[in-house]
Amino acid sequence: MYRRPLQSAVRSAIHATRAARGQVSDQEAGFIRALAACQLATASSPSLTPCRTMHISTQLRNVKETQQHTEEEVGAFTKLIEAMGFTGPLKYNKWKIKIAALRMYTCCVERINYDEFFEKCTLPDTLNSWFLVAQLHVWMCLVRMRQEGREGKYMCRYIVHSMWEDVEQRSKIMGIDATHRKEGMKAMTETFYAAIFGYDEGILADDTVLAAALWRNLFNYQCDDPKQLEDMVEYVRKQMQYIDALDGEDLMLTGEVKWRPLVEENAQSILKVATPTYNDTGL
């Protein structure tokens, strides 16, 4: 990036000099002569294969300028109302997306064996430990649904909204007073968004970075057993690959997510397709 201003200035000076002198560089003149010779040979010998048209460009490109997956094209009015904080028209009904978001959050709560997590990760059986495990699975759902365009991002908002509603209701049931509940919600909010940032960095990097994110956010800096970190890294990787393979439209309309077990004998089964077994007769 720091080289671009210098290169732009050099190119501008060269173009200005050429425009003033009306001259062409030797390299460009060579390209023009080669193209003319090729066209002349093609015209004189029809049996020859036509020369490929040469493309000359002085534009520089870097990795960020390569073609990426483009998002859905939206109109100017939709961009305007979304810039004002409203949601434009979506592919699916908004109420269906909200119901699917609530159902997906319910899968993060009801289909997880929290007692097994507390035992394997040596976590105390508290509301905060429950929240740390829940936010890990919510994050995995957010990562998956953000791949579904504007509808997926809309669904992510209500998954997070459902999570905070549930946390507040659980704290009320536990008898936490309003003052401590407000302080606790503020601390959990900071923890959640810090964890989202750390997990995003870890899932895009290697296992060392992901293990560090789990050590900070799930184990709360209190894990001296590397086997526990290894098991959790393996768990996150296999869950992410599993839910990435789920159909996006089904997730948008149903919100149904089934989680793989925390500990399983063949954890690589999702990575490799199981080869069929045959008997002696070939059946």
GROMACS .gro file of C-alpha atoms in nm:
model
  283
    1MET     CA    1   0.000   0.000   0.000
    2TYR     CA    2   0.279   0.240   0.077
    3ARG     CA    3   0.418   0.194  -0.275
    4ARG     CA    4   0.108   0.303  -0.462
    5PRO     CA    5   0.142   0.683  -0.427
    6LEU     CA    6   0.497   0.666  -0.565
    7GLN     CA    7   0.396   0.443  -0.855
    8SER     CA    8   0.098   0.662  -0.940
    9ALA     CA    9   0.319   0.969  -0.945
   10VAL     CA   10   0.572   0.800  -1.175
   11ARG     CA   11   0.301   0.682  -1.415
   12SER     CA   12   0.144   1.028  -1.423
   13ALA     CA   13   0.479   1.185  -1.504
   14ILE     CA   14   0.543   0.934  -1.783
   15HIS     CA   15   0.199   0.988  -1.937
   16ALA     CA   16   0.240   1.363  -1.917
   17THR     CA   17   0.580   1.342  -2.088
   18ARG     CA   18   0.444   1.121  -2.364
   19ALA     CA   19   0.151   1.352  -2.423
   20ALA     CA   20   0.379   1.654  -2.447
   21ARG     CA   21   0.628   1.490  -2.684
   22GLY     CA   22   0.378   1.282  -2.880
   23GLN     CA   23   0.617   0.986  -2.873
   24VAL     CA   24   0.570   0.614  -2.806
   25SER     CA   25   0.806   0.402  -2.599
   26ASP     CA   26   1.016   0.133  -2.763
   27GLN     CA   27   0.828  -0.143  -2.581
   28GLU     CA   28   0.487  -0.019  -2.694
   29ALA     CA   29   0.619   0.030  -3.049
   30GLY     CA   30   0.742  -0.330  -3.045
   31PHE     CA   31   0.398  -0.453  -2.937
   32ILE     CA   32   0.232  -0.254  -3.215
   33ARG     CA   33   0.471  -0.389  -3.480
   34ALA     CA   34   0.420  -0.747  -3.361
   35LEU     CA   35   0.042  -0.709  -3.373
   36ALA     CA   36   0.055  -0.562  -3.724
   37ALA     CA   37   0.281  -0.845  -3.843
   38CYS     CA   38   0.048  -1.104  -3.696
   39GLN     CA   39  -0.257  -0.952  -3.866
   40LEU     CA   40  -0.068  -0.931  -4.197
   41ALA     CA   41   0.033  -1.297  -4.177
   42THR     CA   42  -0.325  -1.400  -4.103
   43ALA     CA   43  -0.459  -1.204  -4.399
   44SER     CA   44  -0.201  -1.350  -4.640
   45SER     CA   45  -0.234  -1.709  -4.514
   46PRO     CA   46  -0.594  -1.800  -4.425
   47SER     CA   47  -0.490  -2.152  -4.323
   48LEU     CA   48  -0.288  -2.022  -4.032
   49THR     CA   49  -0.443  -1.999  -3.689
   50PRO     CA   50  -0.545  -1.637  -3.614
   51CYS     CA   51  -0.328  -1.460  -3.363
   52ARG     CA   52  -0.477  -1.398  -3.020
   53THR     CA   53  -0.559  -1.035  -2.953
   54MET     CA   54  -0.305  -0.896  -2.711
   55HIS     CA   55  -0.419  -0.704  -2.408
   56ILE     CA   56  -0.190  -0.440  -2.265
   57SER     CA   57  -0.268  -0.291  -1.926
   58THR     CA   58  -0.065  -0.088  -1.682
   59GLN     CA   59  -0.313  -0.137  -1.398
   60LEU     CA   60  -0.166  -0.297  -1.087
   61ARG     CA   61  -0.360  -0.548  -0.881
   62ASN     CA   62  -0.320  -0.693  -0.538
   63VAL     CA   63  -0.495  -0.968  -0.344
   64LYS     CA   64  -0.776  -0.742  -0.224
   65GLU     CA   65  -0.867  -0.652  -0.583
   66THR     CA   66  -0.918  -1.011  -0.697
   67GLN     CA   67  -1.272  -1.121  -0.759
   68GLN     CA   68  -1.452  -1.227  -0.444
   69HIS     CA   69  -1.797  -1.372  -0.380
   70THR     CA   70  -2.034  -1.087  -0.455
   71GLU     CA   71  -2.331  -1.017  -0.236
   72GLU     CA   72  -2.686  -0.978  -0.358
   73GLU     CA   73  -2.742  -0.665  -0.564
   74VAL     CA   74  -2.990  -0.430  -0.400
   75GLY     CA   75  -3.152  -0.114  -0.528
   76ALA     CA   76  -3.079   0.241  -0.425
   77PHE     CA   77  -3.396   0.265  -0.216
   78THR     CA   78  -3.307  -0.052  -0.022
   79LYS     CA   79  -2.957   0.080   0.043
   80LEU     CA   80  -3.106   0.408   0.165
   81ILE     CA   81  -3.351   0.259   0.413
   82GLU     CA   82  -3.092   0.011   0.541
   83ALA     CA   83  -2.847   0.298   0.591
   84MET     CA   84  -3.115   0.461   0.808
   85GLY     CA   85  -3.130   0.150   1.028
   86PHE     CA   86  -3.431  -0.023   0.873
   87THR     CA   87  -3.444  -0.355   0.693
   88GLY     CA   88  -3.531  -0.368   0.327
   89PRO     CA   89  -3.730  -0.639   0.150
   90LEU     CA   90  -3.587  -0.988   0.192
   91LYS     CA   91  -3.611  -1.310  -0.003
   92TYR     CA   92  -3.796  -1.485   0.280
   93ASN     CA   93  -4.073  -1.368   0.508
   94LYS     CA   94  -3.931  -1.179   0.805
   95TRP     CA   95  -4.151  -1.356   1.058
   96LYS     CA   96  -4.036  -1.694   0.928
   97ILE     CA   97  -3.676  -1.581   0.968
   98LYS     CA   98  -3.743  -1.464   1.324
   99ILE     CA   99  -3.904  -1.796   1.415
  100ALA     CA  100  -3.614  -1.985   1.257
  101ALA     CA  101  -3.368  -1.767   1.451
  102LEU     CA  102  -3.544  -1.849   1.780
  103ARG     CA  103  -3.544  -2.217   1.691
  104MET     CA  104  -3.175  -2.209   1.606
  105TYR     CA  105  -3.093  -2.045   1.938
  106THR     CA  106  -3.305  -2.309   2.110
  107CYS     CA  107  -3.086  -2.574   1.943
  108CYS     CA  108  -2.783  -2.403   2.099
  109VAL     CA  109  -2.942  -2.437   2.443
  110GLU     CA  110  -3.155  -2.751   2.445
  111ARG     CA  111  -2.940  -2.982   2.233
  112ILE     CA  112  -2.614  -2.932   2.421
  113ASN     CA  113  -2.513  -3.148   2.716
  114TYR     CA  114  -2.386  -2.874   2.944
  115ASP     CA  115  -2.303  -3.113   3.226
  116GLU     CA  116  -2.062  -3.294   2.992
  117PHE     CA  117  -1.897  -2.965   2.900
  118PHE     CA  118  -1.860  -2.866   3.265
  119GLU     CA  119  -1.699  -3.203   3.340
  120LYS     CA  120  -1.467  -3.224   3.039
  121CYS     CA  121  -1.359  -2.859   3.061
  122THR     CA  122  -1.349  -2.846   3.443
  123LEU     CA  123  -1.592  -2.552   3.455
  124PRO     CA  124  -1.801  -2.463   3.762
  125ASP     CA  125  -2.175  -2.516   3.731
  126THR     CA  126  -2.273  -2.149   3.724
  127LEU     CA  127  -2.471  -1.913   3.504
  128ASN     CA  128  -2.150  -1.764   3.369
  129SER     CA  129  -2.014  -2.106   3.268
  130TRP     CA  130  -2.344  -2.187   3.098
  131PHE     CA  131  -2.319  -1.859   2.909
  132LEU     CA  132  -1.962  -1.929   2.795
  133VAL     CA  133  -2.063  -2.263   2.646
  134ALA     CA  134  -2.381  -2.119   2.493
  135GLN     CA  135  -2.203  -1.827   2.330
  136LEU     CA  136  -1.956  -2.066   2.164
  137HIS     CA  137  -2.241  -2.247   1.987
  138VAL     CA  138  -2.422  -1.922   1.910
  139TRP     CA  139  -2.104  -1.796   1.747
  140MET     CA  140  -2.081  -2.105   1.528
  141CYS     CA  141  -2.439  -2.045   1.413
  142LEU     CA  142  -2.362  -1.680   1.340
  143VAL     CA  143  -2.061  -1.777   1.129
  144ARG     CA  144  -2.276  -2.015   0.925
  145MET     CA  145  -2.569  -1.779   0.875
  146ARG     CA  146  -2.355  -1.482   0.776
  147GLN     CA  147  -2.282  -1.678   0.459
  148GLU     CA  148  -2.648  -1.650   0.354
  149GLY     CA  149  -2.640  -1.286   0.247
  150ARG     CA  150  -2.874  -1.018   0.376
  151GLU     CA  151  -3.130  -1.271   0.500
  152GLY     CA  152  -2.863  -1.451   0.701
  153LYS     CA  153  -2.742  -1.129   0.861
  154TYR     CA  154  -3.101  -1.040   0.951
  155MET     CA  155  -3.137  -1.383   1.113
  156CYS     CA  156  -2.814  -1.331   1.309
  157ARG     CA  157  -2.959  -1.021   1.474
  158TYR     CA  158  -3.251  -1.220   1.614
  159ILE     CA  159  -3.036  -1.510   1.723
  160VAL     CA  160  -2.836  -1.268   1.938
  161HIS     CA  161  -3.157  -1.095   2.052
  162SER     CA  162  -3.302  -1.430   2.162
  163MET     CA  163  -2.982  -1.506   2.352
  164TRP     CA  164  -2.994  -1.184   2.557
  165GLU     CA  165  -3.365  -1.232   2.630
  166ASP     CA  166  -3.291  -1.582   2.759
  167VAL     CA  167  -2.995  -1.468   2.970
  168GLU     CA  168  -3.204  -1.199   3.134
  169GLN     CA  169  -3.489  -1.439   3.209
  170ARG     CA  170  -3.250  -1.695   3.359
  171SER     CA  171  -3.092  -1.431   3.581
  172LYS     CA  172  -3.437  -1.325   3.703
  173ILE     CA  173  -3.531  -1.686   3.783
  174MET     CA  174  -3.209  -1.721   3.983
  175GLY     CA  175  -3.317  -1.426   4.196
  176ILE     CA  176  -3.045  -1.181   4.093
  177ASP     CA  177  -3.150  -0.828   4.181
  178ALA     CA  178  -3.185  -0.558   3.917
  179THR     CA  179  -2.858  -0.379   4.002
  180HIS     CA  180  -2.639  -0.687   3.987
  181ARG     CA  181  -2.832  -0.814   3.686
  182LYS     CA  182  -2.758  -0.493   3.496
  183GLU     CA  183  -2.389  -0.513   3.584
  184GLY     CA  184  -2.376  -0.879   3.490
  185MET     CA  185  -2.546  -0.819   3.155
  186LYS     CA  186  -2.297  -0.545   3.076
  187ALA     CA  187  -2.004  -0.773   3.159
  188MET     CA  188  -2.153  -1.057   2.952
  189THR     CA  189  -2.204  -0.823   2.657
  190GLU     CA  190  -1.838  -0.722   2.663
  191THR     CA  191  -1.737  -1.086   2.699
  192PHE     CA  192  -1.957  -1.191   2.409
  193TYR     CA  193  -1.825  -0.944   2.154
  194ALA     CA  194  -1.466  -1.001   2.263
  195ALA     CA  195  -1.522  -1.375   2.221
  196ILE     CA  196  -1.676  -1.324   1.875
  197PHE     CA  197  -1.367  -1.134   1.764
  198GLY     CA  198  -1.130  -1.395   1.909
  199TYR     CA  199  -1.318  -1.693   1.767
  200ASP     CA  200  -1.340  -1.531   1.422
  201GLU     CA  201  -0.965  -1.482   1.424
  202GLY     CA  202  -0.907  -1.837   1.545
  203ILE     CA  203  -1.130  -2.010   1.290
  204LEU     CA  204  -0.949  -1.828   1.007
  205ALA     CA  205  -0.604  -1.904   1.146
  206ASP     CA  206  -0.437  -2.223   1.265
  207ASP     CA  207  -0.520  -2.435   1.569
  208THR     CA  208  -0.277  -2.243   1.789
  209VAL     CA  209  -0.474  -1.919   1.749
  210LEU     CA  210  -0.804  -2.099   1.798
  211ALA     CA  211  -0.673  -2.270   2.111
  212ALA     CA  212  -0.565  -1.932   2.248
  213ALA     CA  213  -0.913  -1.791   2.183
  214LEU     CA  214  -1.075  -2.085   2.362
  215TRP     CA  215  -0.832  -2.052   2.653
  216ARG     CA  216  -0.925  -1.686   2.696
  217ASN     CA  217  -1.298  -1.698   2.633
  218LEU     CA  218  -1.420  -2.046   2.727
  219PHE     CA  219  -1.173  -2.146   2.998
  220ASN     CA  220  -1.137  -1.787   3.125
  221TYR     CA  221  -0.754  -1.815   3.139
  222GLN     CA  222  -0.784  -2.114   3.376
  223CYS     CA  223  -0.679  -2.426   3.190
  224ASP     CA  224  -0.352  -2.605   3.256
  225ASP     CA  225  -0.437  -2.925   3.069
  226PRO     CA  226  -0.340  -2.909   2.698
  227LYS     CA  227  -0.558  -3.215   2.629
  228GLN     CA  228  -0.868  -3.012   2.716
  229LEU     CA  229  -0.768  -2.740   2.471
  230GLU     CA  230  -0.693  -2.999   2.205
  231ASP     CA  231  -1.034  -3.161   2.250
  232MET     CA  232  -1.214  -2.827   2.224
  233VAL     CA  233  -1.022  -2.723   1.913
  234GLU     CA  234  -1.115  -3.053   1.753
  235TYR     CA  235  -1.477  -3.004   1.862
  236VAL     CA  236  -1.502  -2.656   1.709
  237ARG     CA  237  -1.339  -2.762   1.384
  238LYS     CA  238  -1.564  -3.061   1.329
  239GLN     CA  239  -1.879  -2.868   1.425
  240MET     CA  240  -1.795  -2.585   1.186
  241GLN     CA  241  -1.736  -2.826   0.901
  242TYR     CA  242  -2.057  -3.009   0.983
  243ILE     CA  243  -2.285  -2.706   0.986
  244ASP     CA  244  -2.112  -2.562   0.679
  245ALA     CA  245  -2.233  -2.870   0.492
  246LEU     CA  246  -2.598  -2.803   0.588
  247ASP     CA  247  -2.828  -2.653   0.329
  248GLY     CA  248  -2.858  -2.276   0.370
  249GLU     CA  249  -3.223  -2.254   0.264
  250ASP     CA  250  -3.325  -2.524   0.513
  251LEU     CA  251  -3.145  -2.336   0.789
  252MET     CA  252  -3.315  -2.011   0.694
  253LEU     CA  253  -3.662  -2.164   0.704
  254THR     CA  254  -3.632  -2.417   0.986
  255GLY     CA  255  -3.336  -2.315   1.203
  256GLU     CA  256  -3.277  -2.680   1.288
  257VAL     CA  257  -2.920  -2.763   1.388
  258LYS     CA  258  -2.803  -3.099   1.520
  259TRP     CA  259  -2.470  -3.094   1.699
  260ARG     CA  260  -2.206  -3.360   1.689
  261PRO     CA  261  -2.106  -3.517   2.023
  262LEU     CA  262  -1.837  -3.351   2.230
  263VAL     CA  263  -1.633  -3.672   2.237
  264GLU     CA  264  -1.659  -3.938   1.967
  265GLU     CA  265  -1.435  -4.222   1.862
  266ASN     CA  266  -1.402  -4.129   1.495
  267ALA     CA  267  -1.385  -3.752   1.495
  268GLN     CA  268  -1.254  -3.747   1.137
  269SER     CA  269  -1.565  -3.911   0.994
  270ILE     CA  270  -1.693  -3.576   0.868
  271LEU     CA  271  -1.362  -3.505   0.695
  272LYS     CA  272  -1.345  -3.825   0.492
  273VAL     CA  273  -1.630  -3.996   0.313
  274ALA     CA  274  -1.682  -4.340   0.458
  275THR     CA  275  -1.590  -4.604   0.204
  276PRO     CA  276  -1.860  -4.870   0.153
  277THR     CA  277  -1.792  -5.221   0.272
  278TYR     CA  278  -1.873  -5.521   0.056
  279ASN     CA  279  -1.912  -5.889   0.131
  280ASP     CA  280  -1.751  -6.175  -0.053
  281THR     CA  281  -2.010  -6.169  -0.332
  282GLY     CA  282  -1.950  -5.800  -0.400
  283LEU     CA  283  -2.278  -5.680  -0.248
   0.00000   0.00000   0.00000
